[in-house]
Amino acid sequence: MARVNLRAAFMNGLESTVTAQQVFINRVDEVAAFERSLVELHRVLDQAEVSPVVDRAQARRNVLTFYGVGGIGKTTLSHELERRLLADAAAGDRDDVVAVRLDVSEDGACDIENLLLSLRAGLGRLGDHWPAFDLAPASYWARAHPGEALQEFLDASPALRRAARSIGLGDQIAESVRQVDPAGLGGLAGLAHRAALATYRAIRDRVREGRLLSDCELFAELVEADADYETLSYFPYLLAWDIEQQPRRGRRAGRPTVCVFLDTFEVVNGRTDRALERFVQRCVYLMPNVLFVITGRNRIDWADTGAGSELDFTGLQCWPNLHFSNDTIEPRQHLVGYLSDSDADSYLSEALTRDGRPAMSAAIRDRIIAGGQGLPLYLDLSVSHFAELLARGGQPAVTDFGGSFTAVATRSIRDLPRDERDLVRTAALIDRVGAELLRAGRPGVPDGSVARFLRRPFLTHDDAYERPYALHTALRQAIGEADRTLPDGWSDRDRREAAVRLLTWLGERVGASSGRVATAQALESGLKLAAEHGVFDDWMARATQRLVEAGQWTELGAGLITAPAEGPEYQSIRAAIQGVRLRRAGKVEEAVAVLSDAAAVARSGSLTAQLVRVHLAHALRNHGEYTQASAIYQGLLGGEFDAAARYWLCDYDYLNGRFATALASLRGQQSRRPEDEGERLRLLGHIWRVNARFGEAAATYRDAIALARSEGLAAAEAKALANLAQTACWSGDMTTVAEAAARARELLDLVPNPVELVKIRSAEAVAHAMAGSSGAARAAVGDTRQLADRIAYRGGHTLADVAEILLGALAGDRAEACRTRAALDQRTRTSGGNIYWVPIVSCWIDGPATAAEDGPVVDWVDGPVAALGRWADVVAGR
């Protein structure tokens, strides 16, 4: 029971003799299991010859699970265990005991970045020195979020902001970084773009030189690995390592006690897609010196061999205590049962008292116990109803109680004034609410009614969140059913109209200036509303696209359900998100299939249909089906994705040698954002470059480089630098090629993109050939092909073919050049792009006139004679 006691104490008047008590149902077995689990975990860790943090093959015995049906009291139990742990630590004057609470049902809590930083913030109470973990996320953040300061992310989520500020997390991480790079950072806000790049280089270089955390195994590998969620999910190992390094203090001078409470775990292990559970499981496995107390509706199956390849660590050898056959050794899994009649009677007797005796008569208690069947939430609502009757000056009777859980929920609604009845119905539609959201969902309700409603005992409150109030999930579901029996109950239409208003309110808070976390959280709540009530708003499609364009596709879909849901728009956005995930995971054929099916049934002209189609076109391009993709882009002109469609149609024209058409379109385009303008400039540069107008191409690429630098766009700058190297190489300007390549590689350390590395190496091959260093050129050609094969980038072989033909032409080896040209011709015909290279290389072999007559038709910017003449001069002038 959380807030009903306080309310009863204040509402019964000065003359009332009823006293409210804070009561915890005495779950003796569960509390004892928690205490034994702490002792047993410390025993295992102390007796281990090698720490399980280091020996990752050791079995894990650090998970205590309480599972059972909704409303059984699991969350209350979790909070009570945390309270007792911290109270005992305070009584023992211990400062080496830490509890971290994570409710994975909260908006954004399932984001792996949020989860890890929340863990770090909680652990910060043990001390301010966490070098392994702090340096790894600092270098990760520099590459994963170029231009975005880590401090901005810490401040974006209310819960994370509160936890981080309570221990000065930003200052702690900044101090760890300053010890490595004293001049490179002026506070955590400096971890953005250039300062971040310097920080990453300093950390990486000291790791490579063996001067930084060389005793932390795998630290170097984690720092240098790709900056993605896959890498990030292994960072808990660094937290565990840092815990091992914490100084032993206190009277016992023993190892610190760390407990992480993961509540509402069914959100994680109740999904069909187990990707998120895989990340969380890694966290638990890699922190064997931490006790994870997991509460949820489902038993954890990690010890079952049937968990299969979806999870990394499965079977008895990994989790011996979690197998269903274990019913003695702690920590283990416990089914949280219904309360016994005697426990239920104790709760009801102690919750409200009069002159030291139970305020509820034995008959009323018996009636409640018979109806509740030991369900704690049922008892809690019954106590609330009793307190409400007292507050009205009435005398509760036996007939006022009992019945089904739905009946109790019905009485809870009926107890409320009319305005508050509508507010509780509104609150039942969404996971979290606040005063503004309630007013939006039920306009016209007086502020006083909203304020009174938010003090109701059945609402939980956590001011760490923007929307701090919530109804228990079981109560939300029961209210929907119970409301149908009331005379003024809402119809399905009433619920849908309220859901639309809530959705609109969420959308109004997702603007261009909204942070990534806020956007993802609003989208998650919106998707749940859409799935449950068949409502939709176009802002959800725009928010989805915004997160995809920002590279945050892994955060999408936390609110999705896999079962059939109402509304074609919801079905479309679900397919779009699934398609994005598949494409980014390299499963292009599956992405094409999913998106094609969705496009066939999507409501024509809707924004979600356009979203599906633009991602279908992207998937087809990745699959090498340029013609089909271009047809889809053509159909998207004039719609929401007009700018993207126009750009990719220009790219298609460029790939097929329609240079005049592409130029005219590019010159008429208006870029929406700096990222778009950078892409437009680079495509202009491509056209000038393949037309051998190298001066104009270089100038355009330099404009793109300057724009990227001014906007802090590291990835765009790296691309433009690679293109500049591809241009300078034809004039034999080794200095420019070397400088541009070196700078691009530095940036690609920050924002990895292996395709650009292929382009850089091919440019170096051409530069060496032009400089007469045929050995170095051939080595670079081999490297280009090897890199291209490694990442399945077919365009890399086209670039290698061109460099190899150049070598043959310069050496006068016509036969070799012709053989490679035949391969190039076949390659470009198959792919349907880059067709201009065949006449370009032919002018080196057969002369400009012959090259212009034979081969594919190309619309050169200033005609074939001028363009191919310039290309012929490249070889002749050398």
PDB file of C-alpha atoms in Angstrom, residues 27 53 63 147 177 202-203 266 268-269 283 367 428 442 465 528 616 661 663 681 689 724 740 748 807 832 848 864 877:
ATOM      1  CA  ARG A  27       6.550 -11.992   2.517  1.00  0.00           C
ATOM      2  CA  VAL A  53      34.640 -10.928 -13.878  1.00  0.00           C
ATOM      3  CA  VAL A  63      20.193 -13.504 -10.450  1.00  0.00           C
ATOM      4  CA  GLY A 147      28.269  16.786 -32.687  1.00  0.00           C
ATOM      5  CA  VAL A 177      38.934  11.962 -19.589  1.00  0.00           C
ATOM      6  CA  ALA A 202      44.149  10.302 -27.132  1.00  0.00           C
ATOM      7  CA  ILE A 203      42.434   7.300 -25.532  1.00  0.00           C
ATOM      8  CA  GLU A 266       7.999  -8.874 -18.784  1.00  0.00           C
ATOM      9  CA  VAL A 268      11.938  -7.390 -21.902  1.00  0.00           C
ATOM     10  CA  ASN A 269      11.360 -11.148 -21.896  1.00  0.00           C
ATOM     11  CA  CYS A 283      24.756  -6.927 -18.903  1.00  0.00           C
ATOM     12  CA  ARG A 367     -15.666 -10.420   2.767  1.00  0.00           C
ATOM     13  CA  ALA A 428      -6.118   4.213 -18.067  1.00  0.00           C
ATOM     14  CA  ARG A 442     -10.196  15.701 -21.000  1.00  0.00           C
ATOM     15  CA  TYR A 465       9.616  11.659 -15.092  1.00  0.00           C
ATOM     16  CA  LYS A 528       1.038   1.911 -27.767  1.00  0.00           C
ATOM     17  CA  LEU A 616      11.377  -0.133 -49.771  1.00  0.00           C
ATOM     18  CA  THR A 661      19.445  15.925 -66.306  1.00  0.00           C
ATOM     19  CA  LEU A 663      22.727  18.777 -62.943  1.00  0.00           C
ATOM     20  CA  LEU A 681      27.205  19.339 -53.144  1.00  0.00           C
ATOM     21  CA  ARG A 689      34.745  14.569 -61.533  1.00  0.00           C
ATOM     22  CA  LEU A 724      38.544  15.107 -52.865  1.00  0.00           C
ATOM     23  CA  ALA A 740      42.787  14.344 -47.679  1.00  0.00           C
ATOM     24  CA  LEU A 748      36.501   7.415 -40.106  1.00  0.00           C
ATOM     25  CA  LEU A 807      48.091   0.820 -65.080  1.00  0.00           C
ATOM     26  CA  GLY A 832      22.867  -0.894 -63.833  1.00  0.00           C
ATOM     27  CA  PRO A 848      38.456   9.364 -77.693  1.00  0.00           C
ATOM     28  CA  PRO A 864      31.764  13.423 -75.669  1.00  0.00           C
ATOM     29  CA  GLY A 877      49.861  14.302 -70.293  1.00  0.00           C
TER      30      GLY A 877
END
